[in-house]
């Protein structure tokens, strides 16, 4: 398939059922299909959308182009879950089928209102001469998952002073009003977060641009989110083109958070925004969506993939996945991220490891497991995730002298994205013990460091299912556990 404008933007009804069936068949044969991460049946998955608790279930949607491993005409795919771990496929929810979303039903969020779910998303439109128009659109989903799009846009393009790159509305209810924070860009190329307000969800007024320091917003803000943890407001966003002198990152685009002392959405004012920090020190996490869930938890889910990089699964006609659902907590102004407690339901057989362990062999037909290891102060541990064929590995080097956790994905047998570096480093306090919780699911890793103080996430592609852990360490006090996950 040659991917040009025409093929990327072919309307959905012009793709034949048999073409899609063939793609799905091809994708199912991939050795890189994960066991417990949300991944597309075919084509390209990107941002999580509309994460919410509605109708007695968790609802989660994601951006998808079902016809190939490229960014094309996007729609929303819908999934539901009772436990945040096992997801049911509910089919395509929002298709790009009106004049306001003709070139993509882009990212958005959702909020339950009475017995319906209100969805706010961006309609991406390209004119004949390929100029961008953006509409913030609304839709209602009922308890039978039927979706009714509102016939008129909620917001047409951006106010004066901003370009038509305005997208990814984050909807939130506060003090009896609805607010939407939308990512945007000023005419002089600065990223911006724009705040709108509504009483009844269908009429929206512009309140202003959040007074974030222009140095931290890059040239375009994507996917802004606002959550409250222990009453502290936290902004999560993707400042494209962020100056590396402001924040040292290696990924093509960063995903960051900033803790605020306060926020006044009416006047679009933040109080003392902390300097942004990376949400993830790994390779591929982006476009995180976070919510304050009705059970009191702050939850987040990230896209594991980045634009403008080729991934090994492209040749199999699929790309990317979502992260596990993470719980966010705060301590001393620092954001902690951990897999939700429900993830422990995946654990089956347990194996202990200690300072004498050299290798743990797991079920070679599974590929999904988790390990928790405490590395004593002033020691080193090299952990290699390999396969039974022993022809490649993903390597973690933990040095508690330096306070450094390094991941290297150059030796897997199928390297990619090397232009953006082969390794990533996460730093913790030197001369202290470090606790590592590493999740491996066939072709994705999520490494949670010191109870979620930092996270490193990434894809990696071995030639066979990961089933071997090689342990090189210089401390007899090393302690850990490995759990197979259910298949
Ligand atoms: C972020 C993003 C969003 C946009 C969506 C389109 O990855 O570029 O800004 O709405 O993806 O799929």
Tab-separated table of C-alpha atoms and ligand atoms in Angstrom:
chain	number	residue	atom	x	y	z
A	1	UNK	CA	0.000	0.000	0.000
A	2	UNK	CA	1.280	3.438	-0.868
A	3	UNK	CA	0.338	5.871	1.864
A	4	UNK	CA	-0.391	9.261	0.415
A	5	UNK	CA	-3.050	11.845	1.182
A	6	UNK	CA	-5.603	10.007	-0.872
A	7	UNK	CA	-5.124	6.599	0.722
A	8	UNK	CA	-4.779	8.006	4.234
A	9	UNK	CA	-8.035	9.944	3.931
A	10	UNK	CA	-10.178	7.452	2.007
A	11	UNK	CA	-13.628	7.416	3.679
A	12	UNK	CA	-14.304	4.383	5.885
A	13	UNK	CA	-17.167	3.095	3.734
A	14	UNK	CA	-14.840	2.788	0.755
A	15	UNK	CA	-12.645	0.197	2.492
A	16	UNK	CA	-13.959	-3.307	1.805
A	17	UNK	CA	-14.817	-5.679	4.661
A	18	UNK	CA	-12.538	-8.298	3.185
A	19	UNK	CA	-9.572	-5.903	3.210
A	20	UNK	CA	-10.123	-5.267	6.922
A	21	UNK	CA	-10.588	-8.991	7.614
A	22	UNK	CA	-7.301	-9.733	5.814
A	23	UNK	CA	-5.489	-7.088	7.822
A	24	UNK	CA	-6.837	-8.497	11.091
A	25	UNK	CA	-5.789	-12.001	10.120
A	26	UNK	CA	-2.276	-10.815	9.364
A	27	UNK	CA	-2.072	-8.899	12.649
A	28	UNK	CA	-3.237	-11.893	14.720
A	29	UNK	CA	-0.235	-13.861	13.494
A	30	UNK	CA	2.265	-11.380	14.870
A	31	UNK	CA	4.650	-12.707	17.520
A	32	UNK	CA	4.631	-9.254	19.081
A	33	UNK	CA	0.964	-9.216	20.131
A	34	UNK	CA	0.706	-8.420	23.826
A	35	UNK	CA	-1.353	-10.388	26.331
A	36	UNK	CA	-2.670	-7.601	28.556
A	37	UNK	CA	-2.090	-4.282	26.862
A	38	UNK	CA	-4.691	-2.603	24.696
A	39	UNK	CA	-3.579	-2.837	21.076
A	40	UNK	CA	-5.320	-2.321	17.726
A	41	UNK	CA	-6.828	-5.266	15.791
A	42	UNK	CA	-5.300	-3.665	12.728
A	43	UNK	CA	-3.763	-0.345	11.797
A	44	UNK	CA	-2.507	2.354	14.094
A	45	UNK	CA	-3.583	3.151	17.638
A	46	UNK	CA	-2.718	6.450	19.259
A	47	UNK	CA	-4.086	8.611	22.078
A	48	UNK	CA	-6.394	7.279	24.792
A	49	UNK	CA	-9.684	9.192	24.705
A	50	UNK	CA	-12.858	9.536	26.765
A	51	UNK	CA	-11.632	7.606	29.813
A	52	UNK	CA	-14.585	7.544	32.214
A	53	UNK	CA	-16.749	5.484	34.555
A	54	UNK	CA	-20.209	5.235	33.055
A	55	UNK	CA	-23.031	2.709	33.028
A	56	UNK	CA	-21.448	0.633	35.802
A	57	UNK	CA	-18.250	0.115	33.806
A	58	UNK	CA	-14.987	1.748	32.904
A	59	UNK	CA	-15.131	3.184	29.428
A	60	UNK	CA	-12.042	3.862	27.411
A	61	UNK	CA	-11.672	4.883	23.795
A	62	UNK	CA	-8.624	5.309	21.638
A	63	UNK	CA	-7.624	6.991	18.415
A	64	UNK	CA	-7.373	4.506	15.596
A	65	UNK	CA	-6.663	4.393	11.887
A	66	UNK	CA	-7.773	0.796	11.197
A	67	UNK	CA	-6.449	0.431	7.646
A	68	UNK	CA	-2.687	0.640	8.039
A	69	UNK	CA	0.193	1.473	10.385
A	70	UNK	CA	0.134	5.182	9.568
A	71	UNK	CA	-1.556	8.340	10.798
A	72	UNK	CA	-4.608	8.594	8.542
A	73	UNK	CA	-8.307	9.256	8.955
A	74	UNK	CA	-8.818	8.769	12.697
A	75	UNK	CA	-11.861	7.471	14.556
A	76	UNK	CA	-12.592	6.471	18.161
A	77	UNK	CA	-12.562	2.825	19.121
A	78	UNK	CA	-14.531	1.927	22.274
A	79	UNK	CA	-13.660	-0.566	25.046
A	80	UNK	CA	-15.282	-1.280	28.404
A	81	UNK	CA	-14.039	-3.020	31.523
A	82	UNK	CA	-15.231	-4.078	34.943
A	83	UNK	CA	-11.749	-4.234	36.468
A	84	UNK	CA	-9.425	-1.936	34.462
A	85	UNK	CA	-7.480	-5.005	33.376
A	86	UNK	CA	-9.725	-7.054	31.062
A	87	UNK	CA	-11.277	-5.038	28.244
A	88	UNK	CA	-14.257	-5.803	25.996
A	89	UNK	CA	-14.273	-4.583	22.436
A	90	UNK	CA	-17.324	-2.362	21.845
A	91	UNK	CA	-16.459	-1.495	18.247
A	92	UNK	CA	-15.896	1.807	16.505
A	93	UNK	CA	-17.676	4.590	18.365
A	94	UNK	CA	-17.042	7.876	16.619
A	95	UNK	CA	-16.409	7.777	12.926
A	96	UNK	CA	-15.189	10.688	10.823
A	97	UNK	CA	-18.414	10.967	8.858
A	98	UNK	CA	-19.608	14.596	9.032
A	99	UNK	CA	-18.368	17.797	7.443
A	100	UNK	CA	-16.953	18.856	10.825
A	101	UNK	CA	-14.767	15.786	11.333
A	102	UNK	CA	-14.162	14.830	7.700
A	103	UNK	CA	-10.382	14.456	8.227
A	104	UNK	CA	-10.442	12.812	11.611
A	105	UNK	CA	-12.392	12.443	14.839
A	106	UNK	CA	-9.451	13.567	16.942
A	107	UNK	CA	-8.708	13.345	20.637
A	108	UNK	CA	-11.166	14.291	23.350
A	109	UNK	CA	-12.579	13.377	26.719
A	110	UNK	CA	-15.899	12.357	28.236
A	111	UNK	CA	-17.961	13.063	31.309
A	112	UNK	CA	-21.054	11.228	32.594
A	113	UNK	CA	-24.142	13.445	32.818
A	114	UNK	CA	-27.270	11.764	34.235
A	115	UNK	CA	-27.751	8.574	32.249
A	116	UNK	CA	-25.565	9.579	29.318
A	117	UNK	CA	-21.931	10.099	28.565
A	118	UNK	CA	-21.065	13.473	27.071
A	119	UNK	CA	-18.142	13.300	24.685
A	120	UNK	CA	-16.197	16.334	23.551
A	121	UNK	CA	-13.651	15.856	20.804
A	122	UNK	CA	-11.910	17.634	17.979
A	123	UNK	CA	-13.132	17.454	14.433
A	124	UNK	CA	-10.181	17.811	12.106
A	125	UNK	CA	-10.932	19.221	8.672
A	126	UNK	CA	-8.706	19.966	5.727
A	127	UNK	CA	-9.931	22.321	3.034
A	128	UNK	CA	-9.353	21.650	-0.678
A	129	UNK	CA	-6.038	23.478	-0.479
A	130	UNK	CA	-5.201	21.441	2.631
A	131	UNK	CA	-5.597	24.230	5.162
A	132	UNK	CA	-6.543	23.044	8.634
A	133	UNK	CA	-9.860	23.828	10.284
A	134	UNK	CA	-10.636	22.580	13.778
A	135	UNK	CA	-13.991	22.154	15.428
A	136	UNK	CA	-14.627	21.146	19.014
A	137	UNK	CA	-17.581	18.783	18.737
A	138	UNK	CA	-20.051	17.175	21.111
A	139	UNK	CA	-21.784	13.797	21.185
A	140	UNK	CA	-23.998	11.899	23.627
A	141	UNK	CA	-23.575	8.181	24.213
A	142	UNK	CA	-26.445	6.282	25.857
A	143	UNK	CA	-26.343	3.093	27.938
A	144	UNK	CA	-26.607	0.994	24.771
A	145	UNK	CA	-23.460	2.649	23.444
A	146	UNK	CA	-25.428	4.471	20.786
A	147	UNK	CA	-23.830	7.740	19.887
A	148	UNK	CA	-25.604	10.856	18.732
A	149	UNK	CA	-23.380	13.626	17.470
A	150	UNK	CA	-24.553	17.193	18.039
A	151	UNK	CA	-25.296	18.767	14.700
A	152	UNK	CA	-23.471	22.046	15.378
A	153	UNK	CA	-19.875	22.485	16.534
A	154	UNK	CA	-19.415	23.619	20.129
A	155	UNK	CA	-16.409	25.744	19.232
A	156	UNK	CA	-15.345	26.812	15.733
A	157	UNK	CA	-11.602	27.223	15.261
A	158	UNK	CA	-9.776	29.392	17.799
A	159	UNK	CA	-10.210	32.956	19.044
A	160	UNK	CA	-8.227	35.740	17.399
A	161	UNK	CA	-4.521	35.509	17.982
A	162	UNK	CA	-4.401	31.702	17.704
A	163	UNK	CA	-3.900	29.353	14.764
A	164	UNK	CA	-6.431	26.741	13.661
A	165	UNK	CA	-4.320	24.089	15.433
A	166	UNK	CA	-6.628	23.881	18.419
A	167	UNK	CA	-7.517	20.429	19.665
A	168	UNK	CA	-7.902	17.807	22.395
A	169	UNK	CA	-10.571	19.338	24.697
A	170	UNK	CA	-10.320	18.179	28.306
A	171	UNK	CA	-13.707	18.501	29.921
A	172	UNK	CA	-14.141	18.963	33.649
A	173	UNK	CA	-16.976	19.957	35.962
A	174	UNK	CA	-16.207	22.437	38.758
A	175	UNK	CA	-18.550	24.455	40.968
A	176	UNK	CA	-21.605	23.579	38.901
A	177	UNK	CA	-20.036	24.693	35.609
A	178	UNK	CA	-18.358	22.823	32.828
A	179	UNK	CA	-14.937	23.855	31.633
A	180	UNK	CA	-12.892	22.663	28.683
A	181	UNK	CA	-9.147	23.089	28.453
A	182	UNK	CA	-8.065	22.887	24.841
A	183	UNK	CA	-4.549	22.618	23.397
A	184	UNK	CA	-3.525	25.337	20.993
A	185	UNK	CA	-0.962	27.589	19.455
A	186	UNK	CA	-0.587	31.378	19.232
A	187	UNK	CA	-0.066	33.082	15.895
A	188	UNK	CA	3.549	33.643	16.874
A	189	UNK	CA	4.086	29.929	17.397
A	190	UNK	CA	3.793	29.448	21.129
A	191	UNK	CA	1.949	26.551	22.704
A	192	UNK	CA	-1.159	27.532	24.662
A	193	UNK	CA	-3.865	25.991	26.829
A	194	UNK	CA	-7.210	27.705	26.196
A	195	UNK	CA	-10.048	27.614	28.703
A	196	UNK	CA	-13.729	27.588	27.738
A	197	UNK	CA	-16.777	27.535	29.983
A	198	UNK	CA	-20.339	26.282	29.623
A	199	UNK	CA	-23.477	25.891	31.737
A	200	UNK	CA	-25.329	23.293	29.706
A	201	UNK	CA	-22.542	21.762	27.552
A	202	UNK	CA	-23.837	23.039	24.236
A	203	UNK	CA	-22.874	26.751	24.427
A	204	UNK	CA	-19.291	27.579	25.203
A	205	UNK	CA	-17.530	30.869	26.002
A	206	UNK	CA	-13.826	31.559	25.835
A	207	UNK	CA	-12.414	32.511	29.250
A	208	UNK	CA	-8.811	33.028	28.193
A	209	UNK	CA	-5.439	31.366	27.841
A	210	UNK	CA	-3.891	29.824	30.950
A	211	UNK	CA	-1.030	32.057	32.120
A	212	UNK	CA	1.655	29.387	31.731
A	213	UNK	CA	5.193	30.584	31.162
A	214	UNK	CA	5.691	30.599	27.368
A	215	UNK	CA	9.036	28.857	27.862
A	216	UNK	CA	7.324	25.643	28.958
A	217	UNK	CA	4.633	25.334	26.326
A	218	UNK	CA	6.769	24.676	23.213
A	219	UNK	CA	5.230	25.629	19.863
A	220	UNK	CA	2.010	23.653	20.346
A	221	UNK	CA	0.249	22.139	23.336
A	222	UNK	CA	-1.385	18.768	22.730
A	223	UNK	CA	-3.560	16.775	25.115
A	224	UNK	CA	-3.913	19.082	28.142
A	225	UNK	CA	-5.407	17.473	31.283
A	226	UNK	CA	-6.278	18.830	34.693
A	227	UNK	CA	-6.647	16.576	37.708
A	228	UNK	CA	-6.694	17.137	41.435
A	229	UNK	CA	-4.618	15.025	43.799
A	230	UNK	CA	-5.104	15.697	47.510
A	231	UNK	CA	-6.757	18.943	46.326
A	232	UNK	CA	-3.619	20.031	44.467
A	233	UNK	CA	-4.244	20.811	40.779
A	234	UNK	CA	-1.929	18.998	38.386
A	235	UNK	CA	-1.648	19.899	34.718
A	236	UNK	CA	-0.534	17.156	32.368
A	237	UNK	CA	0.255	18.126	28.783
A	238	UNK	CA	2.428	17.596	25.726
A	239	UNK	CA	4.396	20.726	24.815
A	240	UNK	CA	5.641	19.934	21.316
A	241	UNK	CA	9.020	21.451	20.545
A	242	UNK	CA	9.774	22.237	24.205
A	243	UNK	CA	13.244	23.791	24.520
A	244	UNK	CA	15.676	21.136	25.782
A	245	UNK	CA	17.293	23.748	28.002
A	246	UNK	CA	14.022	23.872	29.913
A	247	UNK	CA	13.733	20.125	30.256
A	248	UNK	CA	16.146	17.474	29.177
A	249	UNK	CA	14.249	14.911	27.101
A	250	UNK	CA	15.275	12.608	24.286
A	251	UNK	CA	11.928	11.548	22.847
A	252	UNK	CA	10.734	13.385	19.786
A	253	UNK	CA	7.950	15.013	21.855
A	254	UNK	CA	7.679	15.189	25.648
A	255	UNK	CA	4.737	14.507	27.963
A	256	UNK	CA	5.037	16.525	31.162
A	257	UNK	CA	3.283	17.485	34.373
A	258	UNK	CA	3.269	20.632	36.448
A	259	UNK	CA	1.882	20.921	39.978
A	260	UNK	CA	-0.038	24.122	40.701
A	261	UNK	CA	-0.764	25.940	43.943
A	262	UNK	CA	-4.166	26.810	42.544
A	263	UNK	CA	-6.205	27.268	39.392
A	264	UNK	CA	-9.021	29.691	38.607
A	265	UNK	CA	-10.690	28.401	35.454
A	266	UNK	CA	-13.077	31.352	35.265
A	267	UNK	CA	-10.184	33.725	34.803
A	268	UNK	CA	-7.841	31.187	33.203
A	269	UNK	CA	-5.223	31.740	35.896
A	270	UNK	CA	-2.817	29.265	37.423
A	271	UNK	CA	-0.945	29.975	40.621
A	272	UNK	CA	2.724	28.991	40.883
A	273	UNK	CA	3.047	26.299	38.251
A	274	UNK	CA	6.017	24.085	39.128
A	275	UNK	CA	8.649	23.666	36.439
A	276	UNK	CA	7.424	20.801	34.230
A	277	UNK	CA	8.826	17.340	34.828
A	278	UNK	CA	8.748	14.370	32.499
A	279	UNK	CA	5.909	11.980	33.227
A	280	UNK	CA	7.973	9.093	31.931
A	281	UNK	CA	11.739	8.616	31.581
A	282	UNK	CA	11.427	5.877	28.950
A	283	UNK	CA	11.096	5.886	25.178
A	284	UNK	CA	7.515	5.984	24.029
A	285	UNK	CA	4.921	7.335	26.483
A	286	UNK	CA	2.847	10.221	25.147
A	287	UNK	CA	-0.627	11.792	25.126
A	288	UNK	CA	-1.478	10.644	28.662
A	289	UNK	CA	-5.096	11.035	29.675
A	290	UNK	CA	-5.815	11.397	33.400
A	291	UNK	CA	-9.082	11.564	35.309
A	292	UNK	CA	-10.388	11.917	38.824
A	293	UNK	CA	-12.407	8.720	39.000
A	294	UNK	CA	-15.615	8.491	41.065
A	295	UNK	CA	-13.958	5.960	43.408
A	296	UNK	CA	-11.596	8.737	44.563
A	297	UNK	CA	-8.547	7.612	42.644
A	298	UNK	CA	-6.665	9.716	40.114
A	299	UNK	CA	-6.100	7.423	37.131
A	300	UNK	CA	-4.055	7.784	33.987
A	301	UNK	CA	-3.388	5.920	30.767
A	302	UNK	CA	-0.784	6.739	28.141
A	303	UNK	CA	-0.277	6.063	24.488
A	304	UNK	CA	2.881	3.974	24.070
A	305	UNK	CA	4.071	5.142	20.708
A	306	UNK	CA	5.309	8.349	19.204
A	307	UNK	CA	4.610	9.985	15.870
A	308	UNK	CA	7.213	10.177	13.122
A	309	UNK	CA	9.045	6.979	14.146
A	310	UNK	CA	8.859	3.651	12.295
A	311	UNK	CA	8.142	0.634	14.496
A	312	UNK	CA	8.917	-3.012	13.607
A	313	UNK	CA	5.220	-3.952	13.577
A	314	UNK	CA	4.565	-1.498	10.733
A	315	UNK	CA	5.430	-4.286	8.292
A	316	UNK	CA	2.629	-6.364	9.895
A	317	UNK	CA	0.088	-3.551	9.467
A	318	UNK	CA	-0.361	-2.582	13.088
A	319	UNK	CA	1.308	-0.199	15.505
A	320	UNK	CA	1.329	0.830	19.159
A	321	UNK	CA	-0.545	0.111	22.367
A	322	UNK	CA	-1.825	1.784	25.515
A	323	UNK	CA	-0.140	1.563	28.911
A	324	UNK	CA	-1.606	-0.246	31.871
A	325	UNK	CA	-4.008	1.940	33.816
A	326	UNK	CA	-1.942	3.814	36.386
A	327	UNK	CA	-2.920	5.318	39.706
A	328	UNK	CA	-1.485	8.769	40.406
A	329	UNK	CA	-0.627	9.928	43.904
A	330	UNK	CA	1.418	12.805	45.247
A	331	UNK	CA	4.109	13.074	47.885
A	332	UNK	CA	6.148	16.215	48.625
A	333	UNK	CA	4.977	17.831	45.404
A	334	UNK	CA	6.126	14.878	43.321
A	335	UNK	CA	3.791	12.767	41.202
A	336	UNK	CA	3.919	8.999	41.768
A	337	UNK	CA	2.575	6.555	39.196
A	338	UNK	CA	1.815	2.897	39.813
A	339	UNK	CA	-0.211	0.258	38.004
A	340	UNK	CA	-3.704	0.178	39.538
A	341	UNK	CA	-4.078	-2.416	42.307
A	342	UNK	CA	-6.254	-4.558	39.986
A	343	UNK	CA	-3.148	-5.384	37.923
A	344	UNK	CA	-2.125	-7.807	40.681
A	345	UNK	CA	-5.081	-9.982	39.576
A	346	UNK	CA	-2.913	-10.969	36.609
A	347	UNK	CA	-0.278	-12.659	38.769
A	348	UNK	CA	-0.115	-16.458	38.755
A	349	UNK	CA	2.957	-18.540	39.566
A	350	UNK	CA	5.457	-16.917	41.866
A	351	UNK	CA	9.236	-17.461	41.918
A	352	UNK	CA	11.600	-15.860	44.422
A	353	UNK	CA	15.038	-14.630	43.538
A	354	UNK	CA	18.000	-13.674	45.693
A	355	UNK	CA	21.671	-12.716	45.517
A	356	UNK	CA	22.583	-16.196	44.231
A	357	UNK	CA	20.110	-16.220	41.324
A	358	UNK	CA	21.634	-16.104	37.858
A	359	UNK	CA	18.727	-16.899	35.633
A	360	UNK	CA	14.965	-17.360	35.924
A	361	UNK	CA	13.296	-19.388	33.183
A	362	UNK	CA	9.613	-18.756	32.654
A	363	UNK	CA	6.929	-20.267	30.438
A	364	UNK	CA	8.283	-19.808	26.919
A	365	UNK	CA	4.766	-19.729	25.489
A	366	UNK	CA	3.557	-16.809	27.572
A	367	UNK	CA	5.732	-13.677	27.375
A	368	UNK	CA	3.918	-11.712	30.083
A	369	UNK	CA	5.300	-11.447	33.603
A	370	UNK	CA	6.271	-9.041	36.304
A	371	UNK	CA	9.190	-8.786	38.695
A	372	UNK	CA	9.809	-6.759	41.806
A	373	UNK	CA	13.414	-6.458	42.948
A	374	UNK	CA	15.031	-4.499	45.738
A	375	UNK	CA	18.567	-3.538	44.813
A	376	UNK	CA	20.618	-2.735	47.940
A	377	UNK	CA	22.513	0.548	48.303
A	378	UNK	CA	25.929	0.840	46.621
A	379	UNK	CA	25.556	-2.223	44.419
A	380	UNK	CA	24.870	-2.926	40.772
A	381	UNK	CA	22.393	-5.145	39.015
A	382	UNK	CA	22.223	-5.971	35.319
A	383	UNK	CA	18.940	-7.475	34.342
A	384	UNK	CA	18.487	-8.880	30.882
A	385	UNK	CA	15.078	-9.788	29.513
A	386	UNK	CA	15.758	-12.430	26.890
A	387	UNK	CA	14.022	-15.210	25.004
A	388	UNK	CA	14.600	-18.954	25.032
A	389	UNK	CA	16.451	-18.733	21.691
A	390	UNK	CA	18.904	-16.387	23.393
A	391	UNK	CA	19.375	-14.159	20.369
A	392	UNK	CA	18.700	-10.755	21.874
A	393	UNK	CA	17.837	-8.952	25.073
A	394	UNK	CA	16.485	-5.813	26.657
A	395	UNK	CA	18.844	-4.640	29.362
A	396	UNK	CA	18.336	-2.742	32.597
A	397	UNK	CA	21.472	-1.610	34.468
A	398	UNK	CA	20.844	-0.410	37.974
A	399	UNK	CA	23.643	1.295	39.832
A	400	UNK	CA	22.665	2.376	43.336
A	401	UNK	CA	26.089	3.955	43.846
A	402	UNK	CA	25.280	6.530	41.218
A	403	UNK	CA	21.524	6.354	41.698
A	404	UNK	CA	20.921	5.461	38.069
A	405	UNK	CA	18.594	3.109	36.223
A	406	UNK	CA	19.489	2.684	32.584
A	407	UNK	CA	17.498	0.819	29.966
A	408	UNK	CA	19.095	-0.178	26.683
A	409	UNK	CA	16.983	-1.537	23.834
A	410	UNK	CA	19.692	-1.711	21.171
A	411	UNK	CA	20.418	-5.460	21.560
A	412	UNK	CA	16.919	-6.855	21.056
A	413	UNK	CA	17.518	-8.045	17.504
A	414	UNK	CA	15.004	-5.541	16.124
A	415	UNK	CA	16.188	-2.036	16.991
A	416	UNK	CA	14.199	1.015	15.872
A	417	UNK	CA	13.893	4.747	16.506
A	418	UNK	CA	17.643	4.843	17.137
A	419	UNK	CA	17.846	8.409	15.911
A	420	UNK	CA	16.306	9.322	19.272
A	421	UNK	CA	18.790	7.269	21.292
A	422	UNK	CA	19.179	3.633	22.235
A	423	UNK	CA	19.139	4.120	25.985
A	424	UNK	CA	17.256	6.100	28.596
A	425	UNK	CA	18.358	6.908	32.137
A	426	UNK	CA	16.263	7.623	35.184
A	427	UNK	CA	17.942	9.106	38.244
A	428	UNK	CA	17.192	8.482	41.894
A	429	UNK	CA	19.072	9.373	45.083
A	430	UNK	CA	22.607	7.930	45.105
A	431	UNK	CA	23.745	5.433	47.774
A	432	UNK	CA	20.224	4.245	48.562
A	433	UNK	CA	18.512	0.972	47.819
A	434	UNK	CA	16.118	1.045	44.849
A	435	UNK	CA	12.949	-0.912	44.280
A	436	UNK	CA	12.201	-1.874	40.713
A	437	UNK	CA	8.843	-3.180	39.551
A	438	UNK	CA	9.193	-4.298	35.973
A	439	UNK	CA	6.257	-5.377	33.840
A	440	UNK	CA	7.025	-7.265	30.639
A	441	UNK	CA	4.246	-8.010	28.198
A	442	UNK	CA	5.709	-9.555	25.036
A	443	UNK	CA	6.795	-6.328	23.279
A	444	UNK	CA	6.283	-3.633	25.901
A	445	UNK	CA	7.952	-2.866	29.213
A	446	UNK	CA	6.799	-0.621	32.030
A	447	UNK	CA	9.369	-0.125	34.762
A	448	UNK	CA	8.153	1.504	37.974
A	449	UNK	CA	10.960	2.782	40.178
A	450	UNK	CA	10.784	3.303	43.961
A	451	UNK	CA	7.040	2.830	44.335
A	452	UNK	CA	6.279	4.894	41.260
A	453	UNK	CA	8.606	7.844	41.903
A	454	UNK	CA	9.531	7.508	38.243
A	455	UNK	CA	8.483	5.330	35.338
A	456	UNK	CA	10.253	4.153	32.207
A	457	UNK	CA	8.045	2.838	29.442
A	458	UNK	CA	8.887	1.511	26.019
A	459	UNK	CA	8.364	-0.986	23.255
A	460	UNK	CA	11.022	-3.588	22.451
A	461	UNK	CA	10.981	-6.373	19.936
A	462	UNK	CA	12.771	-9.685	20.531
A	463	UNK	CA	12.711	-12.479	17.960
A	464	UNK	CA	10.700	-14.682	20.300
A	465	UNK	CA	8.557	-14.300	23.416
A	466	UNK	CA	10.480	-12.966	26.430
A	467	UNK	CA	10.745	-15.789	28.965
A	468	UNK	CA	14.214	-15.537	30.503
A	469	UNK	CA	15.536	-13.136	33.126
A	470	UNK	CA	19.317	-13.032	33.423
A	471	UNK	CA	20.616	-11.575	36.615
A	472	UNK	CA	24.141	-10.270	37.130
A	473	UNK	CA	24.614	-8.650	40.485
A	474	UNK	CA	27.262	-8.034	43.099
A	475	UNK	CA	25.179	-8.182	46.255
A	476	UNK	CA	24.166	-11.206	48.281
A	477	UNK	CA	21.365	-9.070	49.766
A	478	UNK	CA	19.444	-8.752	46.516
A	479	UNK	CA	15.820	-9.831	46.936
A	480	UNK	CA	12.986	-10.177	44.530
A	481	UNK	CA	9.964	-11.987	43.191
A	482	UNK	CA	8.864	-12.889	39.692
A	483	UNK	CA	5.243	-13.580	38.816
A	484	UNK	CA	4.055	-15.099	35.570
A	485	UNK	CA	0.945	-13.317	34.375
A	486	UNK	CA	-2.053	-15.268	33.248
A	487	UNK	CA	-2.012	-15.982	29.525
B	1	LIG	C1	-1.575	13.557	19.857
B	1	LIG	C2	-2.468	13.965	18.694
B	1	LIG	C3	-3.564	14.895	19.166
B	1	LIG	C4	-4.615	14.704	18.107
B	1	LIG	C5	-4.502	13.228	17.829
B	1	LIG	C6	-4.831	12.844	16.410
B	1	LIG	O1	-0.936	12.356	19.649
B	1	LIG	O2	-1.699	14.570	17.679
B	1	LIG	O3	-3.144	16.239	19.328
B	1	LIG	O4	-5.888	15.061	18.529
B	1	LIG	O5	-3.173	12.858	18.139
B	1	LIG	O6	-4.894	11.453	16.272
